[in-house]
């Protein structure tokens, strides 16, 4: 067994870390305050070849592995979680379905511009009445000659305002229930397709969150992605990968919590000494560091399994639950260590809490992921 990163993985992590700390971190507070989407940062990430990092060079990607991609997600999220989520959703939810299930023609047409960072990737799964129960999708796609006609709506969709096309799920055979769902690539300029970005969120203010509305939207037959009626399994497979990357995001936020809390505790003097010297504080920091190490090791193992083409459903769910809940705890402890200052916007730790919380909800709630784990270990046999 070898726990070392390869030379290439280390190189990618270090390049991304330097870029994230130098160019993203100084902007994070402003991005949170104004809610301004960091489009110029995304352009720079494209210049660094990050927007197609884990995809083959023939599709415009950088040919790196999933481990390297997750390391990049951690580093970007450590600097700015809004930028981290934008990146994660682009790769794991936007690019991945097309890479996994697209025909060569579809990859040429859709994956290449995504990998080059010419537009952002987005995936429309969740609906007002189909959240955890994603199989309850109500959006429909009905055949009409050489076309599919799509009607319905999606909610909480990341990146769609900056996408040229969105992959969505729709019911193609109602009688088959969740086994009658298919995936479609829908151009965002198609007549009848409306995108609205008016949510007021608790955190991740710089991440674009949208609602999608389809009113008799016509897409050509060839925009079906993957096999007809296999959409449910396809997106569960996509979500397996996404959950590992969300865990990497959580580790990034937790690391930022530790960085901030440790620096503060070493400087802040009370009762004649830095508070880091008090056991009550140092043990909090020690626990934070231990949990971060554990979550990082878990996501690296899960990403490695994915790179080997091995089953990863259970490990992805485990690390998603552990890392996201760990990040929220780390943010709460970081605030506590900062005392009254931690409650103020002048310090970054209150933002870390608002940003971390989403990771217990998005790409499968902690409850759904515990259900996946419980099934995998045989609780319900
Ligand atoms: N990968 C591939 N196939 C999978 C899978 C996975 N990870 N998990 C289950 N499947 C298969 C099952 O084997 C089953 O196959 P058959 O039809 O051949 O029997 C099929 O998919 C249906 O699975 P299941 O019966 O388990 O579906 P359920 O509706 O009971 O449960 C859960 C599915 C709850 C796990 C799923 O709906 C889920 O993950 N929900 C959360 C959605 C989510 O994360 N939303 C966030 C969106 S952010 S983009």
Coordinates of C-alpha atoms in Angstrom, one line a residue, residues 79-366:
X79 CA -9.9 29.7 -0.7
X80 CA -13.6 30.3 -1.7
X81 CA -16.3 27.7 -1.4
X82 CA -18.5 29.6 -4.0
X83 CA -15.8 29.1 -6.6
X84 CA -15.3 25.6 -5.4
X85 CA -18.9 24.7 -5.9
X86 CA -19.0 26.3 -9.3
X87 CA -16.0 24.2 -10.3
X88 CA -17.3 21.0 -8.7
X89 CA -20.7 21.2 -10.4
X90 CA -19.1 22.0 -13.8
X91 CA -17.0 18.9 -13.7
X92 CA -18.9 16.3 -11.7
X93 CA -22.4 17.2 -12.8
X94 CA -21.9 19.2 -16.1
X95 CA -19.1 17.3 -17.9
X96 CA -19.3 13.9 -16.3
X97 CA -22.7 12.7 -17.7
X98 CA -21.6 13.6 -21.2
X99 CA -18.3 11.9 -20.7
X100 CA -19.8 8.8 -19.3
X101 CA -22.9 8.4 -21.5
X102 CA -22.4 10.6 -24.5
X103 CA -21.7 9.3 -28.1
X104 CA -18.5 10.4 -29.8
X105 CA -20.5 13.1 -31.6
X106 CA -22.0 14.4 -28.4
X107 CA -18.6 14.5 -26.7
X108 CA -17.2 16.4 -29.6
X109 CA -20.0 18.9 -29.6
X110 CA -20.6 19.3 -25.9
X111 CA -17.7 18.0 -23.8
X112 CA -15.0 19.8 -25.8
X113 CA -16.3 23.4 -25.2
X114 CA -16.9 22.5 -21.5
X115 CA -13.4 21.2 -21.0
X116 CA -12.0 24.3 -22.7
X117 CA -14.0 26.4 -20.3
X118 CA -15.9 28.1 -23.1
X119 CA -19.1 27.6 -21.0
X120 CA -20.1 26.1 -17.7
X121 CA -21.6 22.7 -17.2
X122 CA -24.9 22.2 -15.4
X123 CA -27.2 19.2 -14.5
X124 CA -30.9 19.6 -13.9
X125 CA -32.2 16.8 -11.7
X126 CA -34.0 18.2 -8.7
X127 CA -37.6 19.4 -8.9
X128 CA -39.9 21.1 -6.4
X129 CA -41.5 17.7 -5.8
X130 CA -38.5 15.4 -6.5
X131 CA -35.7 16.2 -4.1
X132 CA -34.4 13.1 -2.2
X133 CA -37.0 11.1 -4.1
X134 CA -35.3 11.9 -7.4
X135 CA -37.2 9.1 -9.1
X136 CA -40.4 11.1 -8.6
X137 CA -39.4 13.4 -11.5
X138 CA -42.4 15.1 -13.1
X139 CA -40.7 16.8 -16.0
X140 CA -41.7 15.0 -19.2
X141 CA -40.2 14.4 -22.6
X142 CA -42.7 13.3 -25.3
X143 CA -41.7 12.1 -28.8
X144 CA -42.9 14.1 -31.7
X145 CA -41.4 12.9 -35.0
X146 CA -37.7 13.7 -34.9
X147 CA -38.1 15.7 -31.8
X148 CA -38.6 15.4 -28.1
X149 CA -40.9 18.0 -26.5
X150 CA -40.0 18.8 -22.9
X151 CA -42.3 20.3 -20.2
X152 CA -41.7 20.9 -16.5
X153 CA -39.4 22.6 -14.2
X154 CA -36.2 22.1 -12.1
X155 CA -34.9 23.9 -9.0
X156 CA -31.6 24.5 -7.2
X157 CA -29.6 24.0 -10.4
X158 CA -26.0 25.2 -10.2
X159 CA -24.3 27.2 -13.0
X160 CA -27.2 27.2 -15.5
X161 CA -27.1 31.0 -16.2
X162 CA -23.6 30.5 -17.5
X163 CA -24.3 27.3 -19.5
X164 CA -24.9 26.9 -23.2
X165 CA -26.8 23.7 -22.6
X166 CA -28.0 21.8 -19.5
X167 CA -28.3 18.0 -19.1
X168 CA -31.7 17.2 -17.5
X169 CA -33.8 14.3 -16.5
X170 CA -37.3 13.8 -17.8
X171 CA -39.9 11.1 -17.8
X172 CA -40.1 9.2 -21.1
X173 CA -42.3 6.4 -20.0
X174 CA -44.6 7.2 -17.0
X175 CA -45.8 3.6 -16.6
X176 CA -42.2 2.4 -15.8
X177 CA -41.9 4.8 -12.8
X178 CA -38.2 5.6 -12.0
X179 CA -37.2 3.1 -14.7
X180 CA -38.9 5.3 -17.3
X181 CA -36.6 8.3 -16.9
X182 CA -34.1 9.5 -19.6
X183 CA -31.4 12.2 -19.8
X184 CA -31.4 15.0 -22.4
X185 CA -29.1 17.7 -23.4
X186 CA -31.1 20.9 -23.8
X187 CA -29.6 24.1 -25.3
X188 CA -30.2 27.1 -23.0
X189 CA -31.3 29.3 -26.0
X190 CA -34.1 26.8 -27.0
X191 CA -37.5 28.6 -27.4
X192 CA -39.6 27.9 -24.3
X193 CA -36.6 27.4 -22.0
X194 CA -36.3 30.0 -19.2
X195 CA -33.6 30.2 -16.5
X196 CA -34.2 32.3 -13.4
X197 CA -31.6 33.0 -10.7
X198 CA -33.5 34.8 -7.9
X199 CA -32.8 32.6 -4.9
X200 CA -31.7 34.4 -1.7
X201 CA -29.4 31.9 0.0
X202 CA -27.8 31.4 3.4
X203 CA -24.3 31.1 1.9
X204 CA -22.3 30.3 -1.2
X205 CA -23.5 33.6 -2.5
X206 CA -21.1 33.6 -5.5
X207 CA -22.4 30.3 -6.8
X208 CA -25.1 30.6 -9.4
X209 CA -28.3 28.8 -8.3
X210 CA -31.2 28.7 -10.7
X211 CA -34.6 27.4 -11.5
X212 CA -35.3 26.0 -15.0
X213 CA -38.7 26.1 -16.8
X214 CA -39.5 24.1 -19.9
X215 CA -42.6 25.2 -21.8
X216 CA -42.9 22.9 -24.9
X217 CA -39.1 23.0 -25.4
X218 CA -38.2 21.0 -28.6
X219 CA -34.9 19.2 -28.8
X220 CA -33.8 17.0 -31.7
X221 CA -33.9 13.2 -31.2
X222 CA -30.1 13.0 -31.0
X223 CA -30.1 15.1 -27.8
X224 CA -31.1 12.0 -25.8
X225 CA -28.0 11.3 -23.6
X226 CA -27.4 7.6 -23.1
X227 CA -29.9 4.9 -23.4
X228 CA -33.6 5.7 -23.3
X229 CA -35.2 4.9 -19.9
X230 CA -31.8 4.4 -18.3
X231 CA -31.6 7.9 -16.9
X232 CA -32.2 7.1 -13.2
X233 CA -29.2 4.7 -13.0
X234 CA -27.1 7.1 -15.0
X235 CA -27.6 10.0 -12.7
X236 CA -27.1 7.8 -9.6
X237 CA -23.7 6.9 -11.1
X238 CA -23.0 10.6 -11.7
X239 CA -23.9 11.4 -8.1
X240 CA -21.5 8.8 -6.8
X241 CA -18.6 10.7 -8.3
X242 CA -20.1 14.1 -7.3
X243 CA -20.4 13.0 -3.7
X244 CA -16.6 12.3 -3.5
X245 CA -15.9 15.8 -4.9
X246 CA -18.4 17.4 -2.4
X247 CA -16.4 15.7 0.4
X248 CA -13.2 17.2 -1.0
X249 CA -15.0 20.6 -0.9
X250 CA -15.9 20.0 2.7
X251 CA -12.3 19.2 3.6
X252 CA -11.2 22.4 1.9
X253 CA -13.7 24.5 4.0
X254 CA -12.7 22.6 7.2
X255 CA -9.0 23.2 6.4
X256 CA -9.8 26.9 6.0
X257 CA -11.5 26.8 9.4
X258 CA -8.4 25.2 11.0
X259 CA -6.1 27.7 9.3
X260 CA -8.1 30.7 10.6
X261 CA -8.7 29.3 14.1
X262 CA -5.1 28.2 14.7
X263 CA -3.7 31.6 13.5
X264 CA -6.2 33.4 15.7
X265 CA -5.6 31.2 18.7
X266 CA -1.8 31.7 18.5
X267 CA -2.2 35.5 18.4
X268 CA -5.1 36.1 20.8
X269 CA -3.8 36.7 24.3
X270 CA -6.0 36.3 27.3
X271 CA -5.0 35.6 30.9
X272 CA -1.4 36.5 29.9
X273 CA -0.9 33.9 27.2
X274 CA -2.0 33.0 23.6
X275 CA -5.3 31.1 23.9
X276 CA -3.8 28.2 21.8
X277 CA -1.9 27.3 25.0
X278 CA -5.2 26.6 26.9
X279 CA -6.2 22.9 26.7
X280 CA -9.8 23.9 26.0
X281 CA -8.7 25.5 22.8
X282 CA -5.8 23.3 21.8
X283 CA -7.9 20.2 22.1
X284 CA -10.6 21.7 19.8
X285 CA -7.8 22.4 17.2
X286 CA -6.4 18.9 17.7
X287 CA -9.8 17.3 17.0
X288 CA -10.3 19.5 14.0
X289 CA -6.9 18.5 12.5
X290 CA -7.6 14.8 13.2
X291 CA -11.0 14.9 11.6
X292 CA -9.7 16.8 8.5
X293 CA -7.0 14.2 8.2
X294 CA -9.5 11.4 8.4
X295 CA -11.9 13.0 5.8
X296 CA -9.1 13.7 3.4
X297 CA -7.8 10.2 3.6
X298 CA -11.4 8.9 3.0
X299 CA -12.0 11.1 -0.1
X300 CA -8.6 10.2 -1.5
X301 CA -9.4 6.5 -1.1
X302 CA -12.8 6.9 -2.7
X303 CA -11.4 8.9 -5.6
X304 CA -8.7 6.3 -6.1
X305 CA -11.4 3.6 -6.2
X306 CA -13.2 5.6 -8.9
X307 CA -9.9 5.9 -10.8
X308 CA -9.6 2.1 -10.7
X309 CA -13.1 1.7 -12.1
X310 CA -14.1 -0.1 -8.9
X311 CA -17.6 0.2 -7.2
X312 CA -17.7 3.4 -5.1
X313 CA -21.3 3.9 -4.1
X314 CA -20.8 3.1 -0.4
X315 CA -17.5 4.8 0.0
X316 CA -18.8 8.0 -1.7
X317 CA -21.8 8.1 0.6
X318 CA -19.7 7.5 3.7
X319 CA -17.2 10.3 2.9
X320 CA -19.9 12.7 1.9
X321 CA -21.7 12.2 5.2
X322 CA -18.6 12.3 7.3
X323 CA -16.8 15.2 5.6
X324 CA -19.8 17.5 5.3
X325 CA -20.8 17.1 8.9
X326 CA -17.2 17.4 10.0
X327 CA -16.9 20.7 8.0
X328 CA -20.0 22.2 9.8
X329 CA -18.5 21.2 13.2
X330 CA -15.1 22.6 12.2
X331 CA -16.8 25.9 11.3
X332 CA -18.8 26.0 14.6
X333 CA -15.6 25.3 16.6
X334 CA -13.6 27.9 14.6
X335 CA -16.3 30.5 15.5
X336 CA -16.2 29.5 19.1
X337 CA -12.4 29.9 19.2
X338 CA -12.8 33.4 17.7
X339 CA -15.3 34.3 20.5
X340 CA -17.2 37.5 19.8
X341 CA -15.1 38.2 16.7
X342 CA -16.1 34.9 15.2
X343 CA -19.7 36.2 15.0
X344 CA -18.6 39.2 13.0
X345 CA -18.3 39.4 9.2
X346 CA -14.8 41.0 9.7
X347 CA -13.5 37.4 10.2
X348 CA -14.1 34.7 7.6
X349 CA -15.3 31.9 9.9
X350 CA -19.0 32.9 9.9
X351 CA -18.9 32.6 6.1
X352 CA -17.3 29.1 6.4
X353 CA -20.3 28.0 8.5
X354 CA -22.9 29.3 6.0
X355 CA -21.0 27.7 3.1
X356 CA -20.3 24.4 4.8
X357 CA -24.0 23.7 5.7
X358 CA -25.0 23.2 2.1
X359 CA -22.7 20.3 1.8
X360 CA -24.9 18.3 4.2
X361 CA -27.8 18.9 1.8
X362 CA -26.6 19.1 -1.8
X363 CA -25.9 16.0 -4.0
X364 CA -27.8 13.8 -1.5
X365 CA -28.7 14.8 2.0
X366 CA -26.9 13.2 5.0

